[in-house]
Coordinates of C-alpha atoms and ligand atoms in Angstrom, one line a residue:
M1246 CA -72.8 1.2 2.1
P1247 CA -70.2 4.0 1.5
P1248 CA -66.9 3.5 3.3
T1249 CA -66.2 5.1 6.6
S1250 CA -63.8 8.1 7.1
D1251 CA -61.1 5.7 8.5
Q1252 CA -61.4 3.6 5.4
I1253 CA -61.1 6.6 3.1
L1254 CA -58.1 7.9 5.0
E1255 CA -56.5 4.5 4.7
Q1256 CA -57.0 4.6 0.9
L1257 CA -55.6 8.2 0.8
K1258 CA -52.4 6.8 2.2
T1259 CA -51.8 5.3 -1.3
V1260 CA -51.8 8.9 -2.8
T1261 CA -48.4 10.5 -2.9
D1262 CA -47.4 14.2 -3.2
P1263 CA -45.8 14.5 -6.7
E1264 CA -43.0 16.6 -5.3
L1265 CA -42.3 15.3 -1.9
H1266 CA -42.9 11.6 -2.8
R1267 CA -44.7 10.8 0.5
D1268 CA -48.3 10.0 1.1
I1269 CA -50.6 12.9 1.7
V1270 CA -51.9 11.5 5.0
T1271 CA -48.4 11.2 6.6
L1272 CA -47.7 14.7 5.3
G1273 CA -50.6 16.0 7.3
M1274 CA -52.4 17.3 4.2
V1275 CA -55.8 15.7 4.8
K1276 CA -58.0 17.8 7.0
S1277 CA -61.1 15.8 6.7
A1278 CA -62.4 12.8 4.7
S1279 CA -65.9 11.3 4.4
A1280 CA -68.5 9.9 2.0
N1281 CA -72.2 10.6 1.7
D1282 CA -75.0 8.0 1.0
D1283 CA -74.8 8.8 -2.7
G1284 CA -71.3 7.5 -2.8
I1285 CA -69.6 10.9 -3.2
A1286 CA -66.4 11.1 -1.3
Q1287 CA -65.6 14.5 0.2
V1288 CA -62.0 15.4 1.1
V1289 CA -60.7 18.7 2.5
L1290 CA -56.9 19.2 2.1
S1291 CA -54.8 21.9 3.8
L1292 CA -51.7 22.9 1.9
P1293 CA -49.1 25.7 2.0
Q1294 CA -49.7 28.3 -0.7
S1295 CA -46.5 27.2 -2.4
A1296 CA -48.1 23.9 -3.2
S1297 CA -50.9 25.4 -5.3
R1298 CA -49.3 24.3 -8.5
I1299 CA -49.7 20.6 -7.7
Q1300 CA -53.5 21.0 -7.2
P1301 CA -54.4 19.5 -10.6
L1302 CA -52.2 16.5 -10.2
L1303 CA -53.3 15.9 -6.6
T1304 CA -57.0 16.1 -7.7
E1305 CA -56.3 13.5 -10.4
R1306 CA -54.5 11.1 -8.0
I1307 CA -57.0 11.4 -5.2
T1308 CA -60.0 11.0 -7.5
A1309 CA -58.5 7.9 -9.1
A1310 CA -57.7 6.4 -5.7
L1311 CA -61.2 7.1 -4.2
V1312 CA -63.3 6.0 -7.2
A1313 CA -61.5 2.7 -7.0
M1314 CA -63.1 2.1 -3.6
P1315 CA -66.4 0.1 -3.5
D1316 CA -69.5 2.3 -3.4
I1317 CA -67.7 5.4 -4.3
T1318 CA -68.7 7.0 -7.6
D1319 CA -67.1 10.4 -7.4
A1320 CA -64.9 12.6 -5.3
Q1321 CA -65.2 16.3 -4.3
I1322 CA -61.9 17.7 -3.3
Q1323 CA -61.6 21.0 -1.5
F1324 CA -58.2 22.7 -1.2
E1325 CA -57.4 25.2 1.6
Y1326 CA -54.2 27.1 1.4
R1327 CA -52.1 28.4 4.3
L1328 CA -50.2 31.6 3.7
A1329 CA -47.4 30.6 6.1
S1330 CA -46.8 28.3 9.0
G1331 CA -49.6 28.6 11.5
Q1332 CA -52.0 30.8 9.3
D1333 CA -54.7 28.4 8.5
A1334 CA -57.8 28.2 6.3
P1335 CA -60.7 30.6 6.6
A1336 CA -63.0 30.2 9.6
G1337 CA -66.0 28.0 9.1
Q1338 CA -64.0 25.4 7.3
Q1339 CA -62.0 24.3 10.4
Q1340 CA -63.2 20.7 10.5
Q1341 CA -60.7 18.3 12.1
S1342 CA -59.8 15.2 10.4
P1343 CA -61.3 12.0 11.8
E1344 CA -58.0 10.9 13.1
E1345 CA -56.6 14.0 14.8
Q1346 CA -53.4 14.6 12.8
L1347 CA -50.3 16.1 14.3
T1348 CA -47.8 17.6 11.9
P1349 CA -44.2 16.4 12.2
Q1350 CA -43.3 19.7 13.8
Q1351 CA -46.1 19.5 16.4
T1352 CA -44.8 16.1 17.3
A1353 CA -41.2 17.3 17.6
R1354 CA -42.3 20.3 19.7
Q1355 CA -44.0 18.0 22.2
D1356 CA -40.9 15.8 22.6
N1357 CA -37.8 18.0 22.3
P1358 CA -34.5 16.0 22.5
L1359 CA -32.4 19.2 22.6
P1360 CA -33.9 21.3 25.4
T1361 CA -30.7 23.3 25.9
V1362 CA -30.7 24.7 22.4
K1363 CA -32.8 27.9 22.0
H1364 CA -33.1 28.1 18.2
I1365 CA -32.6 25.4 15.6
I1366 CA -32.3 26.6 12.1
A1367 CA -32.1 24.4 9.0
V1368 CA -30.4 25.6 5.9
G1369 CA -31.7 23.9 2.8
A1370 CA -31.6 24.3 -1.0
G1371 CA -33.6 22.9 -3.9
K1372 CA -30.4 21.5 -5.5
G1373 CA -26.7 21.1 -4.9
G1374 CA -24.0 23.5 -5.8
V1375 CA -25.8 26.7 -5.0
G1376 CA -23.7 27.5 -1.9
K1377 CA -25.9 26.0 0.8
S1378 CA -23.0 24.8 3.0
T1379 CA -21.1 28.0 2.4
V1380 CA -24.1 30.0 3.6
A1381 CA -24.7 27.7 6.6
V1382 CA -21.1 28.0 7.7
N1383 CA -21.0 31.7 7.3
L1384 CA -24.3 32.2 9.1
A1385 CA -22.9 30.2 12.0
V1386 CA -19.6 32.0 12.2
G1387 CA -21.2 35.4 11.8
L1388 CA -23.8 34.7 14.5
A1389 CA -21.0 33.5 16.9
R1390 CA -19.0 36.7 16.1
S1391 CA -22.1 38.7 17.2
G1392 CA -21.6 37.2 20.7
V1393 CA -24.1 34.4 20.9
K1394 CA -23.4 30.7 21.5
V1395 CA -23.6 28.8 18.2
G1396 CA -23.3 25.2 17.0
I1397 CA -23.4 23.8 13.5
M1398 CA -24.3 20.3 12.4
D1399 CA -23.4 18.9 9.0
G1400 CA -26.7 17.2 8.2
D1401 CA -25.6 16.9 4.6
I1402 CA -24.9 13.3 5.2
Y1403 CA -24.6 12.5 1.5
G1404 CA -21.9 15.0 0.8
P1405 CA -20.5 16.6 4.0
S1406 CA -18.5 19.8 3.3
L1407 CA -17.9 21.0 6.9
P1408 CA -14.7 19.1 7.5
T1409 CA -13.1 21.1 4.7
M1410 CA -15.0 24.4 5.2
L1411 CA -14.2 24.5 8.9
G1412 CA -10.9 22.8 8.8
T1413 CA -12.1 20.1 11.3
D1414 CA -10.5 17.4 9.1
K1415 CA -7.3 18.2 10.9
L1416 CA -8.8 17.8 14.4
E1417 CA -9.4 14.6 16.4
L1418 CA -12.9 13.6 17.4
K1419 CA -13.5 12.8 21.1
T1420 CA -16.3 11.0 22.8
I1421 CA -17.4 10.6 26.4
G1422 CA -19.5 7.4 27.0
N1423 CA -21.9 7.3 24.0
M1424 CA -21.8 11.1 23.5
I1425 CA -19.8 12.9 20.8
I1426 CA -17.9 16.0 21.9
P1427 CA -18.3 18.5 19.1
F1428 CA -15.2 20.2 17.6
E1429 CA -14.6 23.8 18.9
T1430 CA -13.5 25.9 16.0
H1431 CA -14.1 29.5 14.7
G1432 CA -16.1 30.2 17.9
L1433 CA -18.5 27.4 17.1
K1434 CA -19.3 23.9 18.3
A1435 CA -19.4 21.7 15.2
I1436 CA -20.1 18.2 14.2
T1437 CA -20.1 16.4 10.9
I1438 CA -20.8 12.9 9.7
G1439 CA -17.5 13.4 7.8
A1440 CA -15.7 13.0 11.1
L1441 CA -17.4 9.6 11.7
V1442 CA -16.8 7.9 8.3
E1443 CA -13.6 7.2 6.3
D1444 CA -12.6 10.0 3.9
D1445 CA -12.5 8.0 0.7
K1446 CA -15.7 5.9 1.3
P1447 CA -18.8 7.0 -0.8
L1448 CA -21.7 7.9 1.5
I1449 CA -24.6 5.8 0.3
W1450 CA -27.5 5.7 2.8
R1451 CA -30.7 3.9 2.4
G1452 CA -33.7 5.8 3.9
P1453 CA -33.7 4.2 7.4
M1454 CA -29.9 4.5 7.6
A1455 CA -30.0 8.2 6.7
H1456 CA -32.7 8.6 9.4
G1457 CA -30.5 6.9 12.0
A1458 CA -27.3 8.7 11.1
F1459 CA -29.1 12.1 11.2
R1460 CA -30.8 11.3 14.5
Q1461 CA -27.6 10.1 16.1
L1462 CA -25.6 13.1 15.0
A1463 CA -28.2 15.5 16.3
T1464 CA -29.0 13.8 19.6
Q1465 CA -25.7 12.2 20.6
T1466 CA -23.6 15.3 20.3
E1467 CA -22.9 17.1 23.6
W1468 CA -24.1 20.5 22.5
G1469 CA -24.5 22.1 25.9
D1470 CA -26.3 25.5 26.0
L1471 CA -26.6 27.1 22.6
D1472 CA -28.5 30.1 21.3
Y1473 CA -28.4 28.8 17.8
L1474 CA -27.9 25.4 16.2
I1475 CA -27.5 25.7 12.4
I1476 CA -28.1 22.5 10.5
D1477 CA -26.8 22.1 7.0
L1478 CA -29.3 19.8 5.2
P1479 CA -28.7 17.7 2.1
P1480 CA -29.9 19.4 -1.1
G1481 CA -33.4 18.6 -2.5
T1482 CA -36.5 17.2 -0.9
G1483 CA -35.3 13.7 0.4
D1484 CA -35.7 11.8 3.6
V1485 CA -33.5 13.9 5.9
P1486 CA -35.8 17.0 6.1
L1487 CA -38.7 14.8 7.1
T1488 CA -36.6 13.1 9.8
L1489 CA -35.5 16.5 11.0
A1490 CA -39.0 17.8 11.2
Q1491 CA -40.1 14.8 13.2
L1492 CA -37.1 14.9 15.5
L1493 CA -36.3 18.5 16.3
P1494 CA -38.5 21.5 17.1
L1495 CA -37.2 24.0 14.5
T1496 CA -37.4 27.7 14.8
G1497 CA -37.3 27.7 11.0
A1498 CA -35.5 27.1 7.8
V1499 CA -33.4 29.2 5.4
V1500 CA -33.5 28.5 1.7
V1501 CA -30.4 29.2 -0.4
C1502 CA -30.9 29.9 -4.1
T1503 CA -29.0 31.4 -6.9
P1504 CA -30.6 34.1 -9.1
Q1505 CA -31.3 32.1 -12.3
K1506 CA -34.9 31.2 -13.3
V1507 CA -33.9 27.5 -13.5
A1508 CA -32.7 27.6 -9.9
Q1509 CA -35.9 29.1 -8.6
D1510 CA -38.1 26.2 -9.5
D1511 CA -36.0 23.9 -7.3
A1512 CA -36.0 26.5 -4.5
V1513 CA -39.8 26.8 -4.6
R1514 CA -40.0 23.0 -4.3
A1515 CA -37.8 23.3 -1.2
L1516 CA -40.1 26.0 0.2
H1517 CA -43.1 23.9 -0.4
M1518 CA -41.4 21.0 1.4
F1519 CA -40.6 23.0 4.5
Q1520 CA -44.0 24.6 4.6
Q1521 CA -45.7 21.2 4.2
L1522 CA -43.7 19.9 7.1
D1523 CA -45.0 22.9 9.1
I1524 CA -41.5 24.4 9.3
N1525 CA -41.5 28.2 9.3
V1526 CA -39.5 29.6 6.4
L1527 CA -37.3 32.3 7.9
G1528 CA -36.2 33.5 4.5
V1529 CA -34.4 33.1 1.2
V1530 CA -30.7 34.0 0.7
E1531 CA -29.6 34.8 -2.8
N1532 CA -26.1 33.4 -3.2
M1533 CA -23.7 34.1 -6.2
S1534 CA -25.9 37.2 -6.7
Y1535 CA -23.4 39.3 -8.6
F1536 CA -19.7 39.7 -9.1
I1537 CA -17.4 42.7 -8.5
G1538 CA -14.4 42.7 -10.8
N1539 CA -10.9 44.1 -10.0
D1540 CA -12.1 47.1 -12.0
G1541 CA -14.7 47.7 -9.3
V1542 CA -17.5 47.2 -11.8
E1543 CA -20.5 45.0 -10.7
Y1544 CA -21.2 42.2 -13.2
D1545 CA -24.6 40.8 -13.1
I1546 CA -23.7 37.2 -14.2
F1547 CA -26.8 35.2 -13.1
G1548 CA -29.4 37.9 -13.1
K1549 CA -29.3 39.6 -9.7
G1550 CA -32.6 39.8 -7.9
G1551 CA -34.1 36.6 -9.2
A1552 CA -34.2 34.9 -5.8
E1553 CA -35.6 38.1 -4.2
M1554 CA -38.4 38.1 -6.7
M1555 CA -39.1 34.4 -6.0
A1556 CA -39.2 35.1 -2.2
K1557 CA -41.7 37.9 -2.8
Q1558 CA -43.9 35.8 -5.0
S1559 CA -43.8 33.0 -2.4
A1560 CA -44.6 35.5 0.4
V1561 CA -41.5 34.6 2.4
P1562 CA -38.9 37.1 3.7
F1563 CA -35.8 37.9 1.7
L1564 CA -32.7 37.9 3.9
G1565 CA -30.1 39.3 1.5
A1566 CA -27.7 38.7 -1.3
I1567 CA -24.2 37.4 -1.2
P1568 CA -21.9 38.2 -4.2
I1569 CA -19.6 35.8 -6.0
N1570 CA -16.4 36.3 -4.2
M1571 CA -13.1 34.6 -4.8
N1572 CA -12.1 35.0 -1.1
L1573 CA -15.3 33.2 0.0
R1574 CA -14.3 30.2 -2.1
T1575 CA -10.6 30.2 -1.1
N1576 CA -11.5 30.7 2.6
A1577 CA -14.0 27.7 2.3
D1578 CA -11.3 25.5 0.6
G1579 CA -8.8 26.6 3.3
G1580 CA -11.1 25.9 6.2
D1581 CA -11.0 29.6 7.4
P1582 CA -14.5 31.1 7.3
T1583 CA -13.5 33.7 9.9
A1584 CA -11.4 35.4 7.3
N1585 CA -14.7 36.3 5.4
F1586 CA -15.5 38.7 8.2
T1587 CA -12.1 40.4 8.5
G1588 CA -11.3 41.2 4.9
E1589 CA -11.3 44.6 3.2
D1590 CA -14.0 43.8 0.6
K1591 CA -17.8 44.2 0.7
L1592 CA -18.2 40.5 1.7
A1593 CA -18.4 40.9 5.5
A1594 CA -21.0 43.7 5.1
E1595 CA -23.2 41.5 2.9
L1596 CA -22.9 38.5 5.2
N1597 CA -23.6 40.6 8.3
N1598 CA -26.7 42.0 6.5
V1599 CA -28.1 38.5 6.0
I1600 CA -27.3 37.6 9.6
G1601 CA -29.0 40.7 10.9
N1602 CA -32.1 40.0 8.9
L1603 CA -32.1 36.4 10.1
K1604 CA -31.9 37.5 13.7
N1605 CA -34.9 39.8 13.1
Q1606 CA -36.9 37.0 11.6
V1607 CA -36.1 34.8 14.6
A1608 CA -37.1 37.6 17.0
I1609 CA -40.4 37.8 15.1
T1610 CA -40.9 34.1 15.5
D1611 CA -40.1 34.4 19.2
N1612 CA -42.7 37.1 19.6
D1613 CA -45.3 35.0 17.8
Q1614 CA -44.7 32.1 20.2
W1615 CA -44.9 34.3 23.3
T1616 CA -48.2 33.8 25.1
P1617 CA -49.1 36.1 27.9
S1618 CA -49.6 34.5 31.3
I1619 CA -50.6 35.8 34.7
S1620 CA -49.9 34.1 38.0
I1621 CA -52.2 34.6 40.9
S1622 CA -51.0 33.8 44.4
Ligands
ADP2934 P1 -23.8 23.3 -1.8 O1 -23.7 23.1 -0.3 O2 -25.1 24.1 -2.2 O3 -23.6 22.1 -2.6 P2 -21.3 24.7 -1.5 O4 -21.5 25.6 -0.3 O5 -20.5 23.4 -1.2 O6 -22.6 24.3 -2.2 O7 -20.5 25.6 -2.6 C1 -20.1 25.0 -3.8 C2 -18.8 25.6 -4.2 O8 -19.1 27.0 -4.6 C3 -17.8 25.7 -3.1 O9 -16.5 25.5 -3.6 C4 -17.9 27.1 -2.5 O10 -16.7 27.5 -2.0 C5 -18.3 27.9 -3.8 N1 -19.1 29.1 -3.5 C6 -20.3 29.1 -2.8 N2 -20.8 30.3 -2.8 C7 -19.9 31.1 -3.3 C8 -19.8 32.5 -3.6 N3 -20.7 33.4 -3.2 N4 -18.7 33.0 -4.2 C9 -17.7 32.2 -4.6 N5 -17.7 30.9 -4.4 C10 -18.8 30.3 -3.8

């Protein structure tokens, strides 16, 4: 007798996504799984468009796992691709999986631990050193300067930069009961794991510890009412984004990328991760896009426009480009991001352009989620 759908699903839990290193059932990729009397397993997968390049490897892994089951001789695997969060496969193929699967984001939306925060935005990057924390801090400061209430959380628990970038390393942390009172600086509420650990200790977290630290930082901080909470994620596709997706209902994610071709491959992996976790990608920011010398000439060091092209190819919005700028670096090292918005150079205009585009994308998301209702009395 061929195995049941539940048995096939159980077996599919041994198959991992080659980029996200988690099993395809937990990631919510399996839409349906069954086997016919001839011993042919039939699996339908639902993936974000950005994951199409892993189709051959997934096919190989799934087939190997299924033909290892008793009474299964072959596997037919159908891939359905979503263009963006929420846009699903063509009609007529909308079977539900035998176990109704909720994506991590659907679970988080049902059980929101931060109901006083209107928009939670994660800032991620495919790899370190591309300016992810710099962008996160400047998005937060720029949003606050536009008159909204903003918080920032240093979710980069492996290498927190916020104490330096916001100058909070000079401030004392306060708690009330078991709640952490965030720092108030540069018009923001801010918290960082850097404030809770000793400066010179290396931050080595095992998976469950990382999960716990992140959860505690997010939910035990007294945020109060916020319009935006910006979360600076660790680089790459590790455990923290999955924790985040399970814990908090995100408005979306911003991916920071430098223009070079080699940086884009990592950024596409980050896009794939967010989309697979059902997190809406609000857009890509190209950092270190170009450099303006003292002679006023624009130098195209890394190949301006590379990240914009990548965003276009991945069908996600492009939020803007930030130049290589010495003040941006010195203000980060000096803990004074506000100065980026008050200088004479082009920097403030470029940062405000990104912030304006981000606000527009958030507004679009808000409209998408608005459902008309009538009340009859
Ligand atoms: P990540 O968070 O991606 O690891 P950071 O934001 O910590 O990267 O930035 C790495 C370094 O590069 C920091 O010293 C930061 O000040 C500097 N930096 C980032 N973006 C720029 C930029 N556009 N111009 C100049 N320096 C930058």
